[in-house]
Structures are given as C-alpha cells and as structure tokens.
XYZ file of C-alpha atoms in Angstrom:
696
model
C -148.884 -161.421 147.402
C -146.768 -163.005 144.616
C -143.193 -161.839 144.235
C -140.863 -162.017 141.265
C -137.305 -161.066 140.384
C -136.008 -159.268 137.327
C -132.548 -159.331 135.700
C -131.153 -155.877 134.929
C -128.514 -156.339 132.186
C -125.222 -154.473 132.653
C -125.663 -152.858 129.226
C -128.899 -151.066 130.242
C -129.055 -147.394 129.294
C -130.528 -144.551 131.305
C -133.543 -144.521 128.928
C -134.120 -148.246 129.527
C -133.971 -147.739 133.271
C -136.481 -144.904 132.929
C -138.742 -147.284 131.047
C -138.398 -149.807 133.827
C -139.429 -147.114 136.317
C -142.557 -146.416 134.237
C -143.301 -150.140 134.194
C -143.169 -150.258 137.964
C -145.521 -147.296 138.144
C -147.976 -149.095 135.885
C -147.865 -152.199 138.026
C -148.342 -150.175 141.172
C -151.398 -148.449 139.647
C -152.842 -151.825 138.613
C -152.828 -150.966 134.913
C -153.575 -153.404 132.082
C -149.971 -154.646 131.783
C -150.796 -157.072 134.611
C -152.073 -159.603 132.066
C -148.645 -159.572 130.414
C -146.469 -159.429 133.504
C -147.386 -160.420 137.075
C -146.607 -158.059 139.884
C -142.856 -157.677 140.235
C -142.679 -156.275 143.738
C -145.112 -155.829 146.616
C -147.214 -152.690 146.096
C -146.236 -151.437 149.531
C -142.602 -150.960 148.548
C -143.038 -149.697 144.995
C -143.191 -146.104 146.180
C -139.814 -146.400 147.949
C -138.334 -148.229 144.983
C -139.512 -145.534 142.545
C -137.987 -142.865 144.765
C -134.597 -144.654 144.893
C -134.620 -145.276 141.160
C -135.568 -141.677 140.478
C -132.669 -140.409 142.584
C -130.282 -142.632 140.648
C -131.457 -141.253 137.324
C -130.105 -137.874 138.360
C -126.532 -139.270 138.442
C -126.411 -140.375 134.800
C -124.066 -143.130 136.036
C -125.315 -146.446 134.751
C -122.729 -148.597 136.561
C -123.527 -147.000 139.895
C -127.211 -147.421 139.125
C -126.788 -151.142 138.457
C -124.794 -151.625 141.632
C -127.356 -149.876 143.816
C -130.286 -151.567 142.081
C -128.727 -154.922 142.892
C -128.236 -153.878 146.506
C -131.860 -152.741 146.697
C -133.154 -156.071 145.382
C -131.344 -157.921 148.160
C -132.165 -155.476 150.907
C -135.927 -155.780 150.384
C -135.758 -159.617 150.112
C -137.573 -160.083 146.817
C -137.567 -163.822 147.429
C -140.756 -164.882 149.174
C -141.967 -168.151 150.712
C -144.874 -168.414 148.213
C -143.023 -167.486 145.024
C -144.824 -168.348 141.820
C -143.311 -170.914 139.486
C -141.235 -169.594 136.647
C -138.204 -167.320 136.147
C -137.957 -164.182 134.104
C -134.956 -164.070 131.758
C -134.050 -167.637 132.659
C -133.975 -170.978 130.869
C -137.030 -173.108 130.181
C -135.915 -175.984 132.400
C -135.867 -173.720 135.433
C -139.441 -172.675 134.625
C -140.586 -176.298 134.574
C -138.970 -176.951 137.901
C -140.556 -173.865 139.376
C -137.363 -172.133 140.499
C -137.496 -168.525 141.558
C -134.315 -166.837 140.485
C -131.943 -164.122 141.529
C -129.197 -163.247 139.069
C -126.017 -161.471 140.092
C -124.525 -160.058 136.921
C -120.958 -158.765 136.702
C -120.729 -154.999 136.395
C -116.981 -154.809 136.018
C -116.427 -154.009 139.669
C -113.905 -156.010 141.704
C -115.306 -155.286 145.178
C -117.007 -158.173 146.983
C -120.798 -157.915 147.382
C -123.221 -159.842 149.588
C -125.805 -162.584 148.956
C -128.011 -164.406 151.474
C -130.944 -166.759 152.005
C -134.526 -165.444 152.460
C -135.190 -163.600 155.722
C -131.475 -163.489 156.624
C -130.763 -161.778 158.979
C -134.021 -159.939 159.655
C -135.906 -163.061 160.854
C -134.717 -165.789 163.234
C -135.002 -168.501 160.560
C -135.526 -169.126 156.855
C -138.980 -170.082 155.466
C -140.222 -173.672 155.216
C -141.386 -175.223 151.964
C -139.040 -173.481 149.544
C -139.417 -175.598 146.380
C -136.500 -174.021 144.558
C -134.644 -170.745 144.674
C -131.812 -170.398 142.194
C -129.051 -167.864 142.849
C -126.951 -167.364 139.728
C -123.643 -165.511 139.627
C -122.690 -164.744 136.028
C -119.433 -163.088 135.103
C -118.228 -161.580 131.882
C -115.891 -163.371 129.538
C -112.498 -164.074 131.110
C -113.939 -163.730 134.612
C -114.012 -166.288 137.416
C -116.666 -166.217 140.120
C -115.589 -166.471 143.769
C -118.107 -167.032 146.573
C -117.253 -167.261 150.277
C -119.687 -168.257 153.009
C -119.486 -165.919 155.985
C -122.165 -167.757 157.953
C -123.905 -171.062 157.186
C -126.655 -172.573 159.334
C -129.063 -175.075 157.723
C -130.869 -178.069 159.150
C -128.274 -180.852 159.673
C -128.367 -184.282 158.045
C -130.837 -186.881 159.219
C -130.049 -190.524 158.418
C -127.141 -189.222 156.354
C -129.516 -187.199 154.157
C -129.868 -183.422 153.835
C -133.517 -182.316 154.269
C -132.841 -178.623 153.756
C -129.915 -178.121 151.406
C -128.005 -175.871 149.049
C -126.661 -177.404 145.822
C -123.600 -175.885 144.162
C -123.053 -175.971 140.397
C -119.514 -174.855 139.631
C -119.070 -176.122 136.089
C -121.908 -174.455 134.200
C -122.335 -171.643 131.714
C -125.119 -169.070 131.979
C -127.801 -171.523 133.134
C -128.491 -174.987 134.501
C -130.637 -177.576 132.741
C -131.883 -181.135 133.127
C -128.364 -182.492 132.443
C -126.629 -180.358 135.039
C -124.778 -182.172 137.793
C -124.048 -180.409 141.053
C -120.609 -180.689 142.684
C -121.716 -180.177 146.283
C -124.847 -180.569 148.366
C -124.444 -178.541 151.558
C -126.319 -178.620 154.838
C -125.547 -178.365 158.540
C -123.434 -175.587 159.993
C -120.294 -173.817 158.807
C -117.980 -176.392 160.382
C -119.490 -179.123 158.188
C -118.636 -177.355 154.928
C -115.843 -179.005 152.936
C -114.444 -175.510 152.400
C -115.592 -171.929 152.863
C -114.634 -170.536 149.435
C -115.622 -171.888 146.018
C -114.630 -170.887 142.491
C -116.277 -171.376 139.119
C -114.647 -173.431 136.400
C -116.108 -171.153 133.784
C -117.799 -167.795 134.182
C -120.726 -168.724 136.444
C -121.795 -170.404 139.681
C -125.358 -171.453 140.549
C -126.756 -172.141 144.020
C -130.003 -174.088 144.306
C -131.776 -173.734 147.680
C -134.499 -176.139 148.941
C -136.303 -176.531 152.266
C -138.873 -179.113 153.306
C -142.473 -178.011 153.832
C -142.847 -180.099 156.983
C -143.254 -177.881 160.007
C -140.440 -178.263 162.531
C -138.929 -176.268 165.301
C -136.575 -174.296 163.097
C -133.699 -172.557 164.851
C -131.728 -172.417 161.591
C -131.171 -168.945 160.169
C -129.807 -169.756 156.694
C -126.669 -168.436 155.051
C -124.876 -165.292 154.030
C -121.808 -164.889 151.872
C -119.783 -162.643 149.629
C -119.277 -162.932 145.901
C -116.884 -161.266 143.503
C -115.835 -161.515 139.866
C -112.094 -162.014 139.346
C -110.025 -161.602 136.218
C -109.332 -165.180 135.060
C -105.947 -164.183 133.673
C -104.698 -164.024 137.268
C -104.854 -167.831 137.322
C -103.129 -168.486 133.993
C -99.608 -169.876 134.111
C -96.829 -168.120 132.249
C -95.159 -171.445 131.493
C -95.522 -173.341 128.214
C -97.644 -176.455 128.266
C -96.035 -179.548 126.806
C -98.039 -181.513 124.254
C -101.017 -183.331 125.791
C -99.779 -186.492 124.080
C -96.689 -186.405 126.310
C -98.428 -185.478 129.556
C -101.779 -183.834 130.339
C -100.127 -181.820 133.093
C -96.576 -180.919 132.104
C -95.071 -177.433 131.726
C -91.708 -175.981 130.806
C -90.070 -172.533 130.938
C -86.788 -171.569 129.281
C -85.274 -168.235 130.219
C -83.744 -166.278 127.354
C -83.208 -162.687 126.295
C -86.696 -162.722 124.769
C -88.582 -164.039 127.816
C -89.483 -162.593 131.184
C -87.275 -163.287 134.191
C -90.263 -164.128 136.407
C -93.673 -165.750 136.148
C -96.279 -167.913 137.904
C -97.623 -171.472 137.877
C -100.454 -173.350 139.592
C -101.791 -176.739 140.529
C -104.253 -178.177 137.965
C -107.712 -176.482 137.879
C -106.563 -173.726 140.266
C -108.252 -171.893 141.950
C -110.742 -174.766 141.965
C -109.797 -177.975 143.750
C -107.283 -180.118 141.901
C -108.383 -183.576 140.661
C -107.381 -186.887 142.260
C -104.485 -188.949 140.918
C -102.656 -186.046 139.326
C -98.958 -186.047 138.510
C -97.742 -182.727 137.180
C -94.251 -181.652 136.153
C -92.903 -178.097 135.978
C -89.371 -177.676 134.589
C -87.345 -174.457 134.678
C -84.251 -173.800 132.563
C -82.224 -170.756 133.535
C -79.242 -169.330 131.703
C -75.688 -170.155 132.837
C -74.861 -168.284 136.025
C -78.499 -168.090 137.133
C -80.512 -169.876 139.789
C -84.279 -170.388 140.054
C -86.217 -169.024 143.033
C -89.686 -170.372 143.926
C -92.188 -168.701 146.259
C -95.395 -170.506 147.230
C -98.069 -167.863 147.816
C -100.909 -170.333 148.470
C -100.544 -173.896 149.743
C -103.552 -176.108 150.546
C -102.856 -179.818 150.073
C -104.882 -182.744 151.401
C -103.401 -185.437 153.614
C -101.475 -185.633 156.849
C -100.486 -182.152 158.013
C -98.129 -183.332 160.779
C -95.783 -185.515 158.735
C -95.012 -185.873 155.036
C -94.922 -189.367 153.552
C -95.266 -190.771 150.095
C -98.457 -192.831 150.192
C -101.892 -192.944 148.567
C -103.366 -190.684 151.244
C -100.772 -187.925 150.945
C -100.704 -185.125 148.386
C -97.293 -183.513 148.071
C -94.870 -181.361 146.100
C -91.268 -182.368 145.407
C -88.624 -179.882 144.301
C -85.465 -181.167 142.617
C -82.252 -179.409 141.715
C -81.605 -180.034 138.016
C -83.802 -181.622 135.353
C -83.427 -185.178 136.595
C -85.200 -186.292 139.757
C -82.000 -187.273 141.515
C -81.353 -184.522 144.055
C -84.425 -183.483 145.998
C -84.068 -180.176 147.848
C -87.638 -179.832 149.220
C -90.603 -182.049 150.091
C -93.805 -180.096 150.794
C -97.215 -181.139 152.084
C -100.117 -179.851 154.205
C -101.155 -176.214 154.544
C -99.500 -172.994 155.562
C -96.410 -171.045 154.706
C -93.337 -172.423 152.953
C -90.003 -170.572 152.871
C -88.730 -169.533 149.468
C -86.804 -172.274 147.680
C -83.785 -171.647 145.499
C -81.992 -173.988 143.174
C -78.246 -174.483 143.373
C -77.895 -174.651 139.612
C -79.706 -172.998 136.716
C -82.149 -175.917 136.439
C -85.092 -176.817 138.658
C -87.908 -179.389 138.523
C -91.168 -179.389 140.501
C -93.345 -182.502 140.766
C -96.901 -182.338 142.141
C -98.788 -185.502 143.115
C -102.345 -185.990 144.369
C -103.793 -189.276 145.598
C -107.316 -190.393 146.351
C -108.032 -187.736 148.971
C -110.898 -185.281 149.086
C -108.917 -182.680 147.265
C -108.241 -179.074 148.132
C -107.390 -175.799 146.444
C -103.769 -176.699 145.689
C -101.021 -174.145 145.222
C -100.171 -170.879 143.549
C -96.474 -170.115 143.131
C -94.144 -167.665 141.445
C -90.738 -168.297 139.924
C -87.858 -165.951 139.219
C -84.456 -166.331 137.579
C -81.682 -164.699 139.602
C -78.103 -163.939 138.587
C -75.645 -165.428 141.076
C -73.414 -162.975 142.886
C -70.693 -165.353 144.095
C -69.090 -162.740 146.326
C -72.373 -162.121 148.127
C -73.136 -165.833 148.304
C -69.669 -166.697 149.540
C -69.151 -164.246 152.366
C -71.689 -164.156 155.172
C -71.977 -163.029 158.766
C -74.525 -165.247 160.497
C -75.874 -164.326 163.911
C -77.970 -166.368 166.265
C -80.715 -163.758 166.192
C -80.958 -163.681 162.394
C -80.737 -167.415 161.697
C -80.528 -169.846 164.643
C -79.893 -172.798 162.322
C -79.511 -173.461 158.617
C -77.467 -174.959 155.791
C -74.379 -173.652 153.975
C -73.256 -174.998 150.595
C -70.345 -174.385 148.288
C -71.109 -172.228 145.220
C -73.138 -174.111 142.572
C -73.501 -177.109 144.872
C -73.928 -179.994 143.982
C -72.245 -179.269 140.672
C -68.550 -178.423 140.243
C -67.705 -175.203 142.064
C -65.773 -172.400 140.291
C -61.998 -172.021 140.504
C -60.077 -169.255 142.263
C -62.615 -168.213 144.906
C -62.514 -167.810 148.675
C -65.654 -167.991 150.805
C -65.785 -166.958 154.460
C -68.642 -167.660 156.853
C -68.509 -166.042 160.308
C -70.873 -167.270 163.034
C -71.732 -165.193 166.113
C -73.553 -166.897 169.012
C -74.900 -165.325 172.190
C -72.466 -165.133 175.161
C -71.877 -168.543 176.701
C -73.331 -170.426 173.739
C -71.595 -172.476 171.066
C -71.654 -172.927 167.294
C -72.013 -176.482 165.986
C -71.521 -177.551 162.378
C -72.189 -180.951 160.835
C -71.016 -181.821 157.319
C -73.534 -183.773 155.261
C -71.527 -183.778 152.025
C -67.833 -183.253 151.294
C -66.195 -183.696 147.904
C -63.330 -181.315 147.009
C -61.016 -181.459 144.035
C -57.781 -183.380 144.614
C -54.707 -182.511 142.564
C -52.000 -184.964 141.567
C -49.808 -183.530 144.315
C -52.383 -184.547 146.930
C -51.497 -188.232 146.862
C -47.772 -187.486 146.549
C -47.658 -185.456 149.770
C -49.746 -187.932 151.736
C -52.900 -185.848 151.991
C -51.455 -182.460 153.012
C -54.296 -179.940 152.605
C -52.201 -176.769 152.492
C -51.821 -176.868 148.707
C -55.322 -178.195 147.978
C -58.856 -176.911 147.796
C -59.849 -176.944 151.431
C -62.264 -176.008 154.195
C -60.659 -174.557 157.336
C -62.173 -173.912 160.756
C -61.039 -171.095 163.054
C -62.131 -170.903 166.693
C -60.123 -167.901 167.938
C -61.210 -164.572 166.487
C -57.858 -162.876 167.081
C -55.712 -165.795 165.914
C -55.493 -166.286 162.156
C -54.390 -169.910 162.170
C -56.814 -172.684 161.389
C -57.683 -175.090 164.178
C -58.648 -177.733 161.617
C -58.300 -178.072 157.847
C -60.113 -180.578 155.612
C -59.660 -181.525 151.975
C -60.314 -184.455 149.642
C -63.541 -186.404 149.949
C -63.543 -187.733 153.530
C -66.521 -186.435 155.504
C -65.219 -184.362 158.470
C -66.494 -185.049 161.965
C -69.035 -182.825 163.640
C -67.372 -179.689 165.031
C -68.117 -177.218 167.853
C -66.639 -173.838 168.734
C -64.726 -173.236 171.973
C -66.626 -169.981 172.586
C -69.401 -167.999 170.906
C -67.554 -167.404 167.608
C -66.461 -169.604 164.703
C -65.210 -169.017 161.177
C -65.413 -171.460 158.273
C -63.305 -170.637 155.216
C -63.467 -172.369 151.835
C -60.575 -171.914 149.388
C -60.741 -173.037 145.750
C -57.347 -172.789 144.058
C -56.903 -171.183 140.619
C -56.329 -174.526 138.920
C -58.942 -174.872 136.143
C -61.223 -177.848 135.719
C -62.512 -179.089 139.044
C -63.604 -182.344 137.461
C -66.642 -183.832 139.167
C -65.900 -182.303 142.569
C -69.369 -181.383 143.873
C -68.255 -179.229 146.822
C -69.607 -179.361 150.356
C -72.713 -178.923 152.439
C -72.921 -178.466 156.194
C -75.639 -177.699 158.703
C -75.039 -175.155 161.436
C -76.810 -174.642 164.742
C -76.323 -172.314 167.690
C -76.525 -174.351 170.910
C -76.994 -173.619 174.580
C -76.727 -177.263 175.634
C -73.172 -177.924 174.320
C -74.651 -180.752 172.247
C -75.604 -182.675 175.418
C -79.249 -183.651 175.096
C -79.888 -185.389 178.450
C -80.013 -184.213 182.054
C -81.086 -180.919 183.605
C -78.779 -178.070 182.544
C -77.716 -175.330 184.973
C -77.367 -171.624 184.164
C -75.094 -168.996 185.701
C -75.142 -165.229 186.004
C -77.332 -163.391 183.491
C -78.785 -166.754 182.473
C -75.502 -167.802 180.894
C -75.601 -171.518 180.009
C -73.160 -173.783 181.853
C -71.807 -177.199 180.928
C -73.314 -178.572 184.111
C -75.972 -181.307 183.996
C -77.835 -183.098 186.785
C -79.342 -186.593 186.648
C -81.889 -187.465 189.334
C -82.904 -190.988 190.260
C -86.473 -189.855 190.871
C -86.718 -188.781 187.237
C -84.932 -191.681 185.526
C -83.106 -194.759 186.839
C -81.139 -195.600 183.685
C -79.899 -193.360 180.915
C -77.082 -191.912 178.831
C -74.865 -188.843 178.962
C -72.169 -187.694 176.544
C -69.196 -185.460 176.164
C -69.908 -182.108 174.441
C -70.657 -182.364 170.718
C -70.630 -186.180 170.746
C -70.124 -188.051 168.386
C -68.061 -185.220 166.911
C -64.814 -183.937 168.355
C -65.328 -182.216 171.691
C -64.369 -178.511 171.925
C -61.183 -177.265 173.545
C -60.926 -175.312 176.803
C -64.179 -176.731 178.118
C -65.014 -178.081 181.568
C -68.181 -180.104 182.034
C -69.755 -181.595 185.162
C -72.306 -184.396 185.402
C -73.955 -184.733 188.814
C -75.884 -187.898 189.754
C -78.281 -187.816 192.718
C -79.753 -191.116 193.861
C -82.342 -191.876 196.489
C -81.373 -192.984 199.967
C -79.557 -196.326 199.933
C -78.859 -196.223 196.169
C -75.520 -196.389 194.361
C -74.601 -195.032 190.930
C -72.848 -197.171 188.324
C -71.087 -195.335 185.483
C -69.741 -196.964 182.293
C -68.295 -195.104 179.318
C -68.444 -196.517 175.796
C -66.295 -195.347 172.880
C -63.984 -193.586 175.312
C -61.459 -191.307 173.552
C -60.336 -188.390 175.727
C -56.880 -186.846 175.346
C -53.589 -188.758 175.404
C -51.743 -190.503 178.192
C -48.487 -188.862 179.209
C -45.102 -190.570 178.862
C -45.412 -191.661 182.480
C -48.846 -193.159 181.706
C -50.525 -190.641 184.013
C -53.795 -188.807 183.278
C -54.573 -185.329 184.512
C -52.667 -182.069 184.583
C -52.595 -180.398 181.161
C -53.903 -183.489 179.402
C -57.579 -183.890 178.637
C -59.078 -186.279 181.198
C -62.161 -187.443 183.084
C -62.335 -187.694 186.883
C -64.837 -189.196 189.335
C -65.668 -188.113 192.860
C -68.147 -188.899 195.599
C -67.794 -185.340 196.974
C -69.882 -182.336 196.104
C -67.001 -179.940 196.899
C -63.940 -179.257 194.780
C -60.804 -181.324 195.141
C -59.534 -184.742 194.048
C -61.053 -187.990 195.221
C -58.166 -190.327 195.911
C -60.445 -193.321 195.590
C -60.847 -192.712 191.852
C -57.936 -191.967 189.554
C -58.444 -189.790 186.431
C -58.756 -191.645 183.149
C -57.724 -190.582 179.627
C -56.661 -191.937 176.262
C -58.565 -194.640 174.400
C -60.135 -197.188 176.757
C -62.479 -200.136 176.592
C -65.829 -199.892 178.349
C -64.978 -202.263 181.211
C -61.957 -200.195 182.155
C -64.121 -197.086 182.554
C -66.679 -198.655 184.896
C -67.010 -196.836 188.220
C -69.453 -197.300 191.144
C -70.228 -194.645 193.749
C -70.022 -195.284 197.486
C -73.294 -193.460 198.207
C -76.252 -191.869 196.500
C -74.149 -188.926 195.238
C -71.637 -189.140 192.405
C -69.987 -186.593 190.143
C -68.143 -186.928 186.816
C -65.903 -184.128 185.541
C -64.463 -183.740 182.038
C -61.644 -181.292 181.323
C -60.375 -180.386 177.838
C -57.452 -178.141 176.974
C -56.169 -177.077 173.580
C -56.798 -179.789 170.990
C -59.497 -180.816 168.547
C -58.643 -184.442 167.919
C -60.761 -186.670 170.157
C -64.413 -187.672 170.183
C -65.040 -187.968 173.937
C -67.410 -190.633 175.231
C -70.907 -192.028 175.390
C -71.654 -192.615 179.065
C -74.251 -194.870 180.702
C -75.566 -194.466 184.242
C -77.737 -196.646 186.468
C -79.133 -196.065 189.944
C -79.450 -199.259 192.004
C -79.892 -200.521 195.577
C -76.717 -201.473 197.497
C -73.458 -202.827 196.181
C -71.018 -205.620 197.087
C -67.757 -203.802 197.744
C -65.734 -207.034 197.690
C -66.669 -207.851 194.104
C -64.169 -206.340 191.654
C -65.815 -203.759 189.407
C -62.861 -202.572 187.403
C -60.702 -205.297 185.798
C -57.049 -204.442 185.376
C -55.673 -203.644 181.933
C -53.475 -206.766 182.194
C -56.495 -208.999 182.664
C -58.339 -207.475 179.703
C -55.316 -207.882 177.470
C -54.766 -211.502 178.528
C -51.516 -210.858 180.430
C -52.100 -212.436 183.886
C -50.311 -210.918 186.839
C -47.532 -213.018 188.481
C -48.780 -212.035 191.942
C -50.188 -215.034 193.854
C -53.117 -212.817 194.954
C -54.381 -212.568 191.385
C -55.330 -209.359 189.638
C -58.598 -208.964 191.517
C -56.838 -208.270 194.847
C -55.371 -205.045 193.464
C -58.819 -203.974 192.420
C -60.280 -204.889 195.816
C -57.534 -202.951 197.588
C -58.087 -199.881 195.469
C -61.842 -200.115 195.934
C -61.541 -200.487 199.713
C -59.148 -197.550 199.826
C -61.673 -195.427 197.928
C -64.473 -196.444 200.241
C -62.442 -195.669 203.335
C -61.483 -192.240 202.010
C -65.130 -191.474 201.113
C -66.277 -192.684 204.546
C -63.615 -190.612 206.311
C -64.404 -187.464 204.330
C -68.161 -187.830 204.773
C -67.693 -188.366 208.535
C -65.432 -185.326 208.815
C -67.914 -183.174 206.851
C -70.822 -184.266 209.035
C-alpha cells in the first residue's frame, strides 16, 4: 500500500471540499483517475473518511471543516514507512529528495494543535528506514509559528553523530530547497534538547525527519509536540529604532502628549534566540515629574545563573538612571523573575549584552511612564511582614530633591526585634548659616531618627554631607523623618539613600542566639569550644552606634581544662564618670566566671575608649561570661571582640598591663607595675575558687 498526503488550502469552499470527497470515492472504486493521481489513502479507511467528510458538509462551516480534516489526517497516520517519493503541492527539490510531506496550514485559529512522528503513540517505536518526512508549519502573513516538544525520544548520538534525527529549519519561507540550512539537528531524549520551544523567524517552520534503515533494537518512540500560529505584532517593539548607521540595535522612546504612556520592548530577534555579541541600547525620556517603570515578563539569558559578572561567558542587562551610564540601579542575568524596576528621574537607559554563549530566548519587557506623587512617595508605613528589607531614597534621588517637603517613614518590627538602617549616600543642601553656626542641623535640611513612639524629640539628627553611622532602634519601632526647607535652589544636593532591615539577631552575626517566651529573640549568644576555638563577637549593630536600653550577654563554654581569653578591639562604650569609675548608670562591659547573677570582684567593669591590651581578660576555668549594658545614649560604637579557647594558663604572668605602662608613665613603686596586675589577678582567682567551692 502506498500512502500520500494532500494539502487542503484554508481558502477551500464547500463545493471544493465536495469535489475532494468525489475524488476519494473515485480512488476507492479504482476508477481511471489512478493514472493521474496515486492512491491518497488506504482503501480500508476511505469509507470512514467519506463519512466524516460528509458529516462536515452538513455544517457549512469551512473553518471547522479544515480544522477537523487536519485532525483526521494526523489521527489516521497518513505517513507510512514505505511512502513513495514525491510531495503533492510541494516544491520540486523536495520531490527530488523523496520527502513525504505533511503541511500544517494556518486557519486563523489561535489554539495549539498537535503534531507527532509516525506511529506515535499507537506503536512502541517509530519505523526504520524513513528516508525523509517533511513537516511544514506555514502561517499567514504577520504570523509567527511556535512549536513545543511535549515528548522527544529518538536514538541517541553514536560517535557524536545522530543516526536518527530531526532537522529544524526556522528561517525559511513556504518551502525548503537545496540552499536551505537547518538551525538544529536533534536526537536523543528531551533532556538533550537545547530548548523545548522554537519560533520561526518568518512565517514558517519545517521539520525534516530521518531514520536509518539498519535494523536495531528500537525502544525509541519518536516525538510529539504542539504548534500554534501567533500574531507577529505581539513581538514588535513600540519604541523607535535609531538609524542603523548609528547602531544596529538601538531604540529610543520620548513620552509626549501625542504618544502612549506605556509600551513594550524585546531582546534582538525575540521570540527567537538572540545572536551572540549583541550590544543593544534602549533609552526612555519621560516628561518632567515622571518616572519610568520597567517590568520584565520573560527573562532567559545564557551564562552563570548563580552570580552575575561582566565577562565573555555572561549575558546580562544593565539598567541605569538617566541617559548616561553613570548610575546603575540594576544588574540582571540568568533566568526567572525580576522585580519591577523604577527610575528615580524621568530618564532611564537599558543596556543588553550577549557574549559567545549558546544563546537563549532573551527578554520581553514593558515600560510605563508614571507621574510622581511626592506625598505618597514620601510618607510610608513599613512593616516586617510587608517588606523585611529594602531601600529608601529621597525624592528624585540622585538628582536635587524638591524644596519645602517633609517625608516620614515609620518602621514596625515584630515584638522583640529591631530595625536597622544603613546610609549608603548622604548629601543634603547646606545654607550659608550652616558653617556660621558650626554645623547645627536645626535650621538645615536634615534627616532625624526617632526611637520612642510617644516622644516627639529626635534621638539623632543629621545634615550636610557626612555619611551617618549605621543605626538601630531600641525596640520594635523607628521613625525616620526628612525635612527639606522652603529655600529654593538646592544646588547639586543629591539627597540620601539608606537600606533598612528588620533583625532578630541585634546585628550580631556569630554565636548561638537564645530565645525567650513566645520565641521572642534575646540578646544572648553562646560560644562553644567544641564548635569553634577562635572567633569574633561584637556589640549590637557594630560597627554602627549600639542601641540604648539594651543588655547583651555572651557566654563562652570551653572543654575541661581550657581557659577563655577575651580581647576587645575598637572599644568605645559609654563614658567614664568623674571618679573614673565604670558601672552604675554609665554604659559598661563586665566580665564574670560565674553563671549566676552578681558582680565578680576579680574583674572590674570597663568603659570609655580603651586600647585592645587594656581590655584583655582571661577566665579562671572553662566558663566565662561577658555582659554589656547600655542606657540612654546613641553616641558610641561598642566593640569588636575576639575570643580564644586554650589549654591552661600561667596565672603569674601579667595579662592586663596598667594604663600607666601603656602610656609610658612608669610607676614609682619598687615592685613595678606588673605586681599590681599580679595581685589583682590572684585576687580574682581566689574569689573564683572560693565561690566555685562554696557552690559545689
């Protein structure tokens, strides 16, 4: 039996379809037309085909008829293993090559339909010895063809060569010829495909299927996929292309009263894969008082998906605020979702770069011009649930901010947690009075921080262009207020930017944190010798100013026979009293070898600004505890502590030099300064020994 395929044009009338039915009847009855046209379908199925076609004629619906005819052709597998050479309604080159053809013609429908290899899925494998089967998907003008493989299972490569394969032609018109060059040659299973979905560059895609005639154990079942015809206008940018003489891939959009406030743009060749070594520019010019919002709907870039770097193997997108590539606000690579991006001014520039990678689909994005509502932008309530971390900028950052505005940002953390802010840019307008009053911020543009919700007096106020230190709330609430005075002309003052984060760990990133009732986080951290012998610990919010009304404990647990050595660098905790005594209402740090509450007379509290050697303390046993107490000030940066667990310790060697020795002022005592240290150390050891004995 010899099988053939026939193309039914989408313009066929009911009368033409009736004529085709008569033709089938003639073939089935073995009439004389056989010398003009070989059998089109096996005689055994002509009766069923005539019945289906006859039923369709009753509908007088040509489009439905075409759709169901196409479905019928596939369902009866009119592609056989012994197909005769030649194609009906196909080009001469295909006839010479002996390709049997199936044509999928657009009917104006947008629903996805199915195509598959011979015998799929009714038989366990596809036939051997297929010389050439050509599947052609031809759309109307202004249509793009999309095919997606649902399942793909061909014989894998042998010696890096495909024996059974499917060639893809994506850049052709209605037919292939001797000059056609395929883009892909596919074999193996679905995981070996470079991608699952392919798009035409024009209005057609052709698939050329071959299998070897050699008989093998063939467990391979072939392929099945879906195809659809998409309106090509969906992939046309609404931006204006700059002259090709300037750049082959450069676009611009200027918003005016006569243009739309939103549009779309794409990577080159989208939805097909973008070419290698592309550099494309997209510039957006909004009207004064507007910003530009970008939303990436599709993002598929080649390269490293775990980290973004500028190199020859990385494809990426850069987004800049303004028309000059000076202030980058986003760097994008890899695949997946990207949050919406918004410019800070009315200008925005996007740069796309591709290297030498095996390229991918690229991106599809929309843009929109938005009118700035300064009141809405300036006043925000930010909760931990809605936004656990983020960035706040002054209006129109990093360009001069407007005059006579007040912005208030309130932060609400969960109970027991803190709010931390870190300024990354700070440049406020300074009046002539500023220098005359020695930097008083009360009459200047300023940023103030409030830590008590029921107390309307700023804890800290910043102005000028000095970057403030990192700041942390004393409880679960903080307010940041920006005031721009009415004075016109802010010069080149670019405003401020700070990052905020809600924190459970008080900004202390080492040790094992403890939690209290209802899982409330505590400023209590444990360091175990079994986990780490040497390490660091810090005051809360280090290297920023530590928060007020905060008590923190650091517990060190060594193994049997070990001692703990503590040294504190950059020590700045509170102020010494007039009597040079630490403790009481002053911020201070204490040390103890006890696990219970109460002072350890062997170790005096320390405070003020101290050198590292003066802070060195060594425990008597394997247990040691450091306590930090802060009261009501936001002026000091705390400490960076170092700990070390070690075996034994020589109690007669001085560990804490006296301040007089460090400053070069030798003591007049004939014992030398070290005797005082030895006496104090011995006293501490005796007290620890006595207390431990009494407790045991």
